[in-house]
GROMACS .gro file of C-alpha atoms in nm:
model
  214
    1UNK     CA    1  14.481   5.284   8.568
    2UNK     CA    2  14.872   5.319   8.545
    3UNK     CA    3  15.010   5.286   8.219
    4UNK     CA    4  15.174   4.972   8.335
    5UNK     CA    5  14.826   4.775   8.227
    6UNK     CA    6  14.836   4.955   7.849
    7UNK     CA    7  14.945   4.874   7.572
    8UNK     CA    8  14.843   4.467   7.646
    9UNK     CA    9  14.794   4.435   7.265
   10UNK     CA   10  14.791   4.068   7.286
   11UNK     CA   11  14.477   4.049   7.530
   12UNK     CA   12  14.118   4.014   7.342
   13UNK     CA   13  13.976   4.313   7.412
   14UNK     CA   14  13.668   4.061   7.640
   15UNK     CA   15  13.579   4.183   7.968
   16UNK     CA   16  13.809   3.983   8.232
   17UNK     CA   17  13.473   3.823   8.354
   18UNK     CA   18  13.399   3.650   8.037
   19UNK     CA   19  13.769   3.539   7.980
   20UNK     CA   20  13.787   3.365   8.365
   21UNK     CA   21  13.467   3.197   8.286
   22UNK     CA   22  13.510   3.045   7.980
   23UNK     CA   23  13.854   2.892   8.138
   24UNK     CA   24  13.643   2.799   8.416
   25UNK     CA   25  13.905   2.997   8.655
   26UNK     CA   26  13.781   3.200   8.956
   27UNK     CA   27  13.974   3.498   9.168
   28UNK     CA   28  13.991   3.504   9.504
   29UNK     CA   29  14.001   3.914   9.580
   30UNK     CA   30  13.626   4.037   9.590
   31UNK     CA   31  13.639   4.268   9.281
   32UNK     CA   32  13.495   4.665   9.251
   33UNK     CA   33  13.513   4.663   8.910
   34UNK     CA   34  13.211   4.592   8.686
   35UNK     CA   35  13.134   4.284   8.545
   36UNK     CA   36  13.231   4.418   8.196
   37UNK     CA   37  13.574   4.571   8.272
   38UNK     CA   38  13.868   4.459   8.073
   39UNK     CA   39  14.180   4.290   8.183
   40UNK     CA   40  14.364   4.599   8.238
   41UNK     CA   41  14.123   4.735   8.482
   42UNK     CA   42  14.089   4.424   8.663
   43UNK     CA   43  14.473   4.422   8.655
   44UNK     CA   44  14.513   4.772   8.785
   45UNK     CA   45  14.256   4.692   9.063
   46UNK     CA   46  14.461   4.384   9.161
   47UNK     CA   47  14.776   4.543   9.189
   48UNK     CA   48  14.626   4.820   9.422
   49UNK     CA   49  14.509   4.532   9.674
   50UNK     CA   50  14.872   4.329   9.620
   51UNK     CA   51  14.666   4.049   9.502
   52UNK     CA   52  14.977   3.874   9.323
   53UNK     CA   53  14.828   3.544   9.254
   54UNK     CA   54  14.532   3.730   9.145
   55UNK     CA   55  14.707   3.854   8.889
   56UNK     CA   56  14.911   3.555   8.778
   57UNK     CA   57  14.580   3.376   8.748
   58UNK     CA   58  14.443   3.651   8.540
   59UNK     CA   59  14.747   3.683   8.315
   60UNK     CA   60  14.720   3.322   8.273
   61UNK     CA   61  14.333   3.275   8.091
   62UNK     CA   62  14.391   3.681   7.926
   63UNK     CA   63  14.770   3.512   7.703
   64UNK     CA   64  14.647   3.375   7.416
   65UNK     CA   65  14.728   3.021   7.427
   66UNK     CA   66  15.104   3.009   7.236
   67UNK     CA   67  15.191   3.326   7.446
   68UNK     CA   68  15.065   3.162   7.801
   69UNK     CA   69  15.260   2.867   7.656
   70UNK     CA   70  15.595   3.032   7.621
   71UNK     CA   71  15.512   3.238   7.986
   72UNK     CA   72  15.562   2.898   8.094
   73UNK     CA   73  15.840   2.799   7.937
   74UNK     CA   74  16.048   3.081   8.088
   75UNK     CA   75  15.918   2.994   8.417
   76UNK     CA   76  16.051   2.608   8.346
   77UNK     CA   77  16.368   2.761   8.306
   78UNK     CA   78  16.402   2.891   8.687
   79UNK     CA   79  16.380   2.602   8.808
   80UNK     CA   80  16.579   2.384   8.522
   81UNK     CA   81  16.822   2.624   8.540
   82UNK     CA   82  17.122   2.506   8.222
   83UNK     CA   83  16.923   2.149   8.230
   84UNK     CA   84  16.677   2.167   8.018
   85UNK     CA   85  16.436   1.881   8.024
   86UNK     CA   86  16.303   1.731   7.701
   87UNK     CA   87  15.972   1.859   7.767
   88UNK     CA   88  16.072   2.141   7.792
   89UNK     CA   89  16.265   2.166   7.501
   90UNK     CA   90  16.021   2.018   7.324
   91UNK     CA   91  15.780   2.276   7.441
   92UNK     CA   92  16.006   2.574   7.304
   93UNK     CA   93  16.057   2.437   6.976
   94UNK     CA   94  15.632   2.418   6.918
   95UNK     CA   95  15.657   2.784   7.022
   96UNK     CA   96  15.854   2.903   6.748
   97UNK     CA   97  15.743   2.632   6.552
   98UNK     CA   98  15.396   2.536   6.597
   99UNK     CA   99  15.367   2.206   6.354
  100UNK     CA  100  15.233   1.916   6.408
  101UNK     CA  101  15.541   1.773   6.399
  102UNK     CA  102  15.681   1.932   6.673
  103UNK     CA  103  15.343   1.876   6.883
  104UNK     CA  104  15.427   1.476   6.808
  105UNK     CA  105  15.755   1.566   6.981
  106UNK     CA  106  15.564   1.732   7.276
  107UNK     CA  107  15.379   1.430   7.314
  108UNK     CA  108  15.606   1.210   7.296
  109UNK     CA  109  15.814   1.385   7.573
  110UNK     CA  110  15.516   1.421   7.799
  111UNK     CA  111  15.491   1.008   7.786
  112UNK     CA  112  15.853   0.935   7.865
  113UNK     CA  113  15.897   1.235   8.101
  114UNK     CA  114  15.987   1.108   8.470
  115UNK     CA  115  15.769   1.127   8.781
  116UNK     CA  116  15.965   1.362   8.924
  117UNK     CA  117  15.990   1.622   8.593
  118UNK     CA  118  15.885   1.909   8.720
  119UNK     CA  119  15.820   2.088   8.314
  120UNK     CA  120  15.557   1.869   8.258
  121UNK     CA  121  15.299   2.128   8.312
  122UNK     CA  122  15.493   2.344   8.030
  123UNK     CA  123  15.447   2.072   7.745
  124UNK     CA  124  15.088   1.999   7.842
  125UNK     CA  125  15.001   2.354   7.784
  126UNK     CA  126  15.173   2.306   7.443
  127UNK     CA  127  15.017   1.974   7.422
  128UNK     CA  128  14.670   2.137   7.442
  129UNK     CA  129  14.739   2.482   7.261
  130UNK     CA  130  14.571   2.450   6.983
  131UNK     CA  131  14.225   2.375   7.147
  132UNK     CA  132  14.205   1.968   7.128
  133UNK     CA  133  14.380   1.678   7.266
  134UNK     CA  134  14.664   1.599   7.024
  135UNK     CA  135  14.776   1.537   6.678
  136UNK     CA  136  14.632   1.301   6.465
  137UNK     CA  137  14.280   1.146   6.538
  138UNK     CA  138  14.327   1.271   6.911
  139UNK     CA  139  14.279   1.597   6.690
  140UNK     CA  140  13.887   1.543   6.673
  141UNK     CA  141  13.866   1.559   7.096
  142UNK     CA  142  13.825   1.935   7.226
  143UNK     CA  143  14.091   2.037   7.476
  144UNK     CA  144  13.944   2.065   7.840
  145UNK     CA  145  13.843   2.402   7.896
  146UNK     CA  146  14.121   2.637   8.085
  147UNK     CA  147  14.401   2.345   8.038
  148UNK     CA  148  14.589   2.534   7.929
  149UNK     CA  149  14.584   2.861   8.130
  150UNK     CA  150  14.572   2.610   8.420
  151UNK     CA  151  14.897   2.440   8.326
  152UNK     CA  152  15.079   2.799   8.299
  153UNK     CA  153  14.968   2.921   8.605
  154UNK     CA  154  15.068   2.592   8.781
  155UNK     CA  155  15.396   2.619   8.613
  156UNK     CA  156  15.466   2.948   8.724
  157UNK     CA  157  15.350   2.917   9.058
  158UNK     CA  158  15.590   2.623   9.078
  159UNK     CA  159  15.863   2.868   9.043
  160UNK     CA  160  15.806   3.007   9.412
  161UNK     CA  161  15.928   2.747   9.581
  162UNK     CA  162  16.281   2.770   9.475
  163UNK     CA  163  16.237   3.135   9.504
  164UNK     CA  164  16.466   3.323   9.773
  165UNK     CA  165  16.186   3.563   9.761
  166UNK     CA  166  15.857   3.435   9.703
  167UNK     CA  167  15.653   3.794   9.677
  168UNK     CA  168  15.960   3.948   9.434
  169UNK     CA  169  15.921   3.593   9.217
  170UNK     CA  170  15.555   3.669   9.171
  171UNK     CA  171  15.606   4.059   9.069
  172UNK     CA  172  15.861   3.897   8.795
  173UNK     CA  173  15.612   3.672   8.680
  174UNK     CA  174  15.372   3.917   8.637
  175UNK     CA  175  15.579   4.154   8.472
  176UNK     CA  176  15.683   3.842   8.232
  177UNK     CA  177  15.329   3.835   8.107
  178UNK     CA  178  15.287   4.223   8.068
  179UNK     CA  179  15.600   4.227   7.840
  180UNK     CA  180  15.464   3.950   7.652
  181UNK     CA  181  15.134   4.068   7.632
  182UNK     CA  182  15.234   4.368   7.494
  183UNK     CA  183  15.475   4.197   7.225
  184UNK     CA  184  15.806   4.124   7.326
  185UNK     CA  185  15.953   3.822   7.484
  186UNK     CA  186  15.948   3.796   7.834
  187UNK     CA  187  16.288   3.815   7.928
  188UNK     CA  188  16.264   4.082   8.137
  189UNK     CA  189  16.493   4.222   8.443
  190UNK     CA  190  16.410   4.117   8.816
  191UNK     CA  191  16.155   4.425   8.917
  192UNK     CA  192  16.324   4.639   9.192
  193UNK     CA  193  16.041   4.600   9.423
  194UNK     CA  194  16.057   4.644   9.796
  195UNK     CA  195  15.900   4.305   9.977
  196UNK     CA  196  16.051   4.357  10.295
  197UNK     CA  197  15.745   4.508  10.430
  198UNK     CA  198  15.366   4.491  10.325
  199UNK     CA  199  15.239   4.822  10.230
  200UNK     CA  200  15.044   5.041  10.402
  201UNK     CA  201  14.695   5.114  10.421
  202UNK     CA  202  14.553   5.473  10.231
  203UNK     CA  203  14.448   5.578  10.568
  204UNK     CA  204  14.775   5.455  10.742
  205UNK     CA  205  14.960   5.717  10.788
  206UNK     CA  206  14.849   5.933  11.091
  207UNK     CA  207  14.864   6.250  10.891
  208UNK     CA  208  14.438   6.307  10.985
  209UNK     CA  209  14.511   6.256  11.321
  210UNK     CA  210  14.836   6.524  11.376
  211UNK     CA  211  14.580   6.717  11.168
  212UNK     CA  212  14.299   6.688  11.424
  213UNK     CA  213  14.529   6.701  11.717
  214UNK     CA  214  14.700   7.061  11.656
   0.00000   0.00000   0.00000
């Protein structure tokens, strides 16, 4: 595993199984790995099969739930762009302020958000954070499991179509939740990753064959 999966010191150290069940989330890349391996050997085994929305799905249940929450927020942001949407706002003031009082406001922008508001997702995940439906006597109702891991991923995958490049959109995303994971904020730089082409194969490159052949 490349160092890029360390250091993830916001991940509970729970095999990568456990965490996808209890959010009731499933990958789609047949795995090698054991059933007990942690995130960052799931991670790592992702990344070697370009499984991108592998990986955004598993960065999504591993965040806790404020750090998935803010993940989102930044992803809101590519596509609000200097308009920022009261959901939204009202999502990134629970972040850095997670009273009830600022939930209220969540909730109250999620009911008078339009049709069309595409940060919905992003205050729902706030909505939900802290494990039940909502302040006040909504309080006593449990969250539905993987809400909000479900509402960041959507959120983020809603980024990729106002992408230019969908695949390099996906590698920032990812590297979004590694920073955060590992403590800082997200705001990373766009990764300098070549999408032009998909990579080759291990056994790819002819070099057996001009072996063989001399």
């Amino acid at each position: 595993m490349t160092d890029r999966f360390e250091g993830l010191k916001k991940i509970p150290a729970q095999p990568a199984a456990r965490l996808l069940a209890v959010a009731n989330a499933k990958l789609q890349t047949p795995l090698e790995s054991p059933a007990s391996a942690p995130v960052g050997t799931v991670l790592a085994e992702l990344s070697d099969k370009v499984a991108l929305p592998d990986m955004i799905r598993l960065l999504s249940v591993a965040l806790p739930p404020r750090e998935a929450v803010w993940w989102a927020c930044i992803a809101a942001r590519d596509l609000t762009g200097d308009e920022v949407t009261p959901c939204l706002r009202a999502a990134e003031a629970w972040v850095f302020g997670p009273t009830d009082e600022r939930r209220r406001a969540v909730q109250m922008a999620l009911e008078a958000a339009e049709m069309d508001d595409d940060t919905t997702l992003v205050a729902t995940a706030a909505l939900y954070a802290p494990g039940d439906l909502g302040p006040g006597e909504m309080s006593e109702h449990p969250a539905p499991p993987g809400a909000v891991s479900s509402c960041a991923f959507g959120q983020n995958l809603m980024t990729l179509g106002a992408a230019e490049d969908p695949v390099l959109q996906m590698h920032w995303l990812i590297d979004r939740a590694l920073d955060i994971a590992r403590g800082g904020n997200g705001k990373v730089p766009v990764p300098e990753v070549d999408t032009s082409l998909p990579p080759l194969p291990d056994d790819a490159t002819g070099d057996d064959d001009e072996e063989e052949d001399a």
